[in-house]
């Protein structure tokens, strides 16, 4: 009767998929609960690399049921592309995936508005993935959005789509001078998608709670990260959902009483794509070097990621907001060639230490206080237990744990399933 949650603690791209894949072998249900095809989750298995955007990475295990729950913004085109991509690799998504009837649907017009808004924003761009996610969630909150269940009934869809296009076409034409969308082809394609997925559309909240009561195990797979959370991130430079623990409950409909473990994924350094504050950011050659060694390019958009040192204040914030019970520290192997490694331990403004990560989104004028630790200058990718790690590396991990005050339970030293150290209690 237990549900585990995996959440990002930084600005996404922490290596969540690798840890989710590692934890998934004994799990009955893997659930995506927020975000959409803006996510890019990379998993390496036996020299094969898989990139997932919407479908939970648990699909790689033959006995796992994958769930796209109510909180996800479901893009039918991306979904069917991913189904085809996995089919080519011998995985039948339809056999082992269920979709919530209350997922909101992302349409090409959401993508068009996302891109047009970014262009019109000038220097106020968010740097979105242009996958239409924020625009779709906007419609959800405005109560005009289309949900998957609407696609299963042609009269209902006709009524919802008529109202939806009535609003959206005015926005497209008058605000963005974009072409309006014809009702007929969109109606037809949505009905076709509805027919294709009808056999796997469910009340996923009911199914998950029933499964949990029957003793099955559930893993909730967060996308993005705490720094991108619409409430707890660096607003407005955030995504339009709640990747944090509260979002996992609302976005899956699982009772909080089932949740007994929250694992925060933290990269051993920090990256960010898109605009927004990044107090420990590196610039110039230092950033370039880390980006190159860490292969820090977006899995969804291919954009180069901004890189910087580990930020303890952000992690403490993530620990608080998510109720982390443990941390998985990823990509520590990437720090192998540094003589010295810095840790951002506190934020200051006008010389005064801030009590915590600012929640008002204003990180202007922040200075970071750093501690410097000696590097280990050695390849650790073959380490399989804590004692295989050089002393300086263990000291770095111990210091992070001490500063964050949450146990580090997993250490990832490479992209593969085997490249994982489980820290004994
Ligand atoms: P959106 O989610 O496409 O609206 O983009 C909003 C912000 O979230 C931008 O800074 C994106 O770069 C960032 N973002 C969205 N998804 C991801 C992700 O999976 N990893 C990292 N950043 C992301």
PDB file of N, CA, C and O in Angstrom, residues 11 123-127 227-229 233-239 272-277 306 361:
ATOM      1  N   UNK A  11      16.196  22.983 -11.324  1.00  0.00           N
ATOM      2  CA  UNK A  11      15.404  23.562 -12.426  1.00  0.00           C
ATOM      3  C   UNK A  11      15.194  22.528 -13.531  1.00  0.00           C
ATOM      4  O   UNK A  11      15.299  22.840 -14.712  1.00  0.00           O
ATOM      5  N   UNK A 123      12.201  41.085 -24.575  1.00  0.00           N
ATOM      6  CA  UNK A 123      13.153  40.685 -23.528  1.00  0.00           C
ATOM      7  C   UNK A 123      12.466  40.132 -22.282  1.00  0.00           C
ATOM      8  O   UNK A 123      13.102  39.862 -21.275  1.00  0.00           O
ATOM      9  N   UNK A 124      11.164  39.956 -22.324  1.00  0.00           N
ATOM     10  CA  UNK A 124      10.434  39.347 -21.197  1.00  0.00           C
ATOM     11  C   UNK A 124      10.102  37.876 -21.486  1.00  0.00           C
ATOM     12  O   UNK A 124       9.200  37.282 -20.873  1.00  0.00           O
ATOM     13  N   UNK A 125      10.785  37.297 -22.461  1.00  0.00           N
ATOM     14  CA  UNK A 125      10.535  35.880 -22.774  1.00  0.00           C
ATOM     15  C   UNK A 125      10.816  34.997 -21.570  1.00  0.00           C
ATOM     16  O   UNK A 125      11.738  35.263 -20.802  1.00  0.00           O
ATOM     17  N   UNK A 126      10.045  33.904 -21.471  1.00  0.00           N
ATOM     18  CA  UNK A 126      10.273  32.916 -20.413  1.00  0.00           C
ATOM     19  C   UNK A 126      11.330  31.913 -20.881  1.00  0.00           C
ATOM     20  O   UNK A 126      12.035  31.303 -20.086  1.00  0.00           O
ATOM     21  N   UNK A 127      11.410  31.743 -22.213  1.00  0.00           N
ATOM     22  CA  UNK A 127      12.272  30.682 -22.747  1.00  0.00           C
ATOM     23  C   UNK A 127      11.571  29.341 -22.645  1.00  0.00           C
ATOM     24  O   UNK A 127      12.179  28.340 -22.260  1.00  0.00           O
ATOM     25  N   UNK A 227      12.382  24.383  -8.701  1.00  0.00           N
ATOM     26  CA  UNK A 227      12.694  25.756  -9.109  1.00  0.00           C
ATOM     27  C   UNK A 227      11.832  26.234 -10.261  1.00  0.00           C
ATOM     28  O   UNK A 227      11.791  27.432 -10.574  1.00  0.00           O
ATOM     29  N   UNK A 228      11.147  25.282 -10.926  1.00  0.00           N
ATOM     30  CA  UNK A 228      10.251  25.632 -12.037  1.00  0.00           C
ATOM     31  C   UNK A 228       8.783  25.522 -11.629  1.00  0.00           C
ATOM     32  O   UNK A 228       7.884  25.682 -12.463  1.00  0.00           O
ATOM     33  N   UNK A 229       8.521  25.251 -10.359  1.00  0.00           N
ATOM     34  CA  UNK A 229       7.146  25.090  -9.884  1.00  0.00           C
ATOM     35  C   UNK A 229       6.406  26.427  -9.987  1.00  0.00           C
ATOM     36  O   UNK A 229       6.954  27.486  -9.651  1.00  0.00           O
ATOM     37  N   UNK A 233       8.599  28.092  -7.542  1.00  0.00           N
ATOM     38  CA  UNK A 233       9.764  28.365  -8.377  1.00  0.00           C
ATOM     39  C   UNK A 233      10.020  29.847  -8.503  1.00  0.00           C
ATOM     40  O   UNK A 233       9.458  30.675  -7.768  1.00  0.00           O
ATOM     41  N   UNK A 234      10.880  30.197  -9.463  1.00  0.00           N
ATOM     42  CA  UNK A 234      11.291  31.589  -9.657  1.00  0.00           C
ATOM     43  C   UNK A 234      10.327  32.274 -10.627  1.00  0.00           C
ATOM     44  O   UNK A 234      10.694  32.636 -11.741  1.00  0.00           O
ATOM     45  N   UNK A 235       9.069  32.426 -10.180  1.00  0.00           N
ATOM     46  CA  UNK A 235       8.001  33.040 -10.977  1.00  0.00           C
ATOM     47  C   UNK A 235       8.431  34.419 -11.478  1.00  0.00           C
ATOM     48  O   UNK A 235       9.018  35.169 -10.706  1.00  0.00           O
ATOM     49  N   UNK A 236       8.185  34.771 -12.733  1.00  0.00           N
ATOM     50  CA  UNK A 236       7.401  34.050 -13.744  1.00  0.00           C
ATOM     51  C   UNK A 236       8.224  33.073 -14.588  1.00  0.00           C
ATOM     52  O   UNK A 236       7.690  32.515 -15.542  1.00  0.00           O
ATOM     53  N   UNK A 237       9.500  32.892 -14.254  1.00  0.00           N
ATOM     54  CA  UNK A 237      10.348  32.005 -15.074  1.00  0.00           C
ATOM     55  C   UNK A 237      10.184  30.574 -14.592  1.00  0.00           C
ATOM     56  O   UNK A 237      11.103  29.989 -14.011  1.00  0.00           O
ATOM     57  N   UNK A 238       9.016  30.039 -14.811  1.00  0.00           N
ATOM     58  CA  UNK A 238       8.636  28.729 -14.283  1.00  0.00           C
ATOM     59  C   UNK A 238       7.817  28.003 -15.347  1.00  0.00           C
ATOM     60  O   UNK A 238       7.459  28.590 -16.367  1.00  0.00           O
ATOM     61  N   UNK A 239       7.505  26.758 -15.081  1.00  0.00           N
ATOM     62  CA  UNK A 239       6.548  26.072 -15.928  1.00  0.00           C
ATOM     63  C   UNK A 239       5.153  26.293 -15.332  1.00  0.00           C
ATOM     64  O   UNK A 239       5.014  26.905 -14.263  1.00  0.00           O
ATOM     65  N   UNK A 272      20.161  24.924 -15.822  1.00  0.00           N
ATOM     66  CA  UNK A 272      18.861  25.552 -16.091  1.00  0.00           C
ATOM     67  C   UNK A 272      18.763  25.828 -17.589  1.00  0.00           C
ATOM     68  O   UNK A 272      19.758  26.264 -18.184  1.00  0.00           O
ATOM     69  N   UNK A 273      17.587  25.565 -18.178  1.00  0.00           N
ATOM     70  CA  UNK A 273      17.354  25.997 -19.572  1.00  0.00           C
ATOM     71  C   UNK A 273      16.277  27.057 -19.550  1.00  0.00           C
ATOM     72  O   UNK A 273      15.380  27.008 -18.725  1.00  0.00           O
ATOM     73  N   UNK A 274      16.353  27.971 -20.480  1.00  0.00           N
ATOM     74  CA  UNK A 274      15.376  29.051 -20.488  1.00  0.00           C
ATOM     75  C   UNK A 274      15.874  30.189 -19.610  1.00  0.00           C
ATOM     76  O   UNK A 274      16.966  30.142 -19.030  1.00  0.00           O
ATOM     77  N   UNK A 275      15.042  31.220 -19.535  1.00  0.00           N
ATOM     78  CA  UNK A 275      15.432  32.427 -18.804  1.00  0.00           C
ATOM     79  C   UNK A 275      15.179  32.243 -17.312  1.00  0.00           C
ATOM     80  O   UNK A 275      14.614  31.249 -16.891  1.00  0.00           O
ATOM     81  N   UNK A 276      15.584  33.257 -16.543  1.00  0.00           N
ATOM     82  CA  UNK A 276      15.280  33.252 -15.113  1.00  0.00           C
ATOM     83  C   UNK A 276      16.514  33.242 -14.252  1.00  0.00           C
ATOM     84  O   UNK A 276      17.603  32.917 -14.713  1.00  0.00           O
ATOM     85  N   UNK A 277      16.340  33.618 -12.971  1.00  0.00           N
ATOM     86  CA  UNK A 277      17.484  33.743 -12.077  1.00  0.00           C
ATOM     87  C   UNK A 277      18.192  32.417 -11.808  1.00  0.00           C
ATOM     88  O   UNK A 277      17.546  31.367 -11.788  1.00  0.00           O
ATOM     89  N   UNK A 306      22.309  26.212 -19.170  1.00  0.00           N
ATOM     90  CA  UNK A 306      23.176  27.047 -18.347  1.00  0.00           C
ATOM     91  C   UNK A 306      23.682  26.157 -17.193  1.00  0.00           C
ATOM     92  O   UNK A 306      22.941  25.294 -16.715  1.00  0.00           O
ATOM     93  N   UNK A 361      10.165  35.308  -5.984  1.00  0.00           N
ATOM     94  CA  UNK A 361      10.689  35.274  -7.349  1.00  0.00           C
ATOM     95  C   UNK A 361      11.751  36.335  -7.604  1.00  0.00           C
ATOM     96  O   UNK A 361      12.337  36.388  -8.671  1.00  0.00           O
TER      97      UNK A 361
END
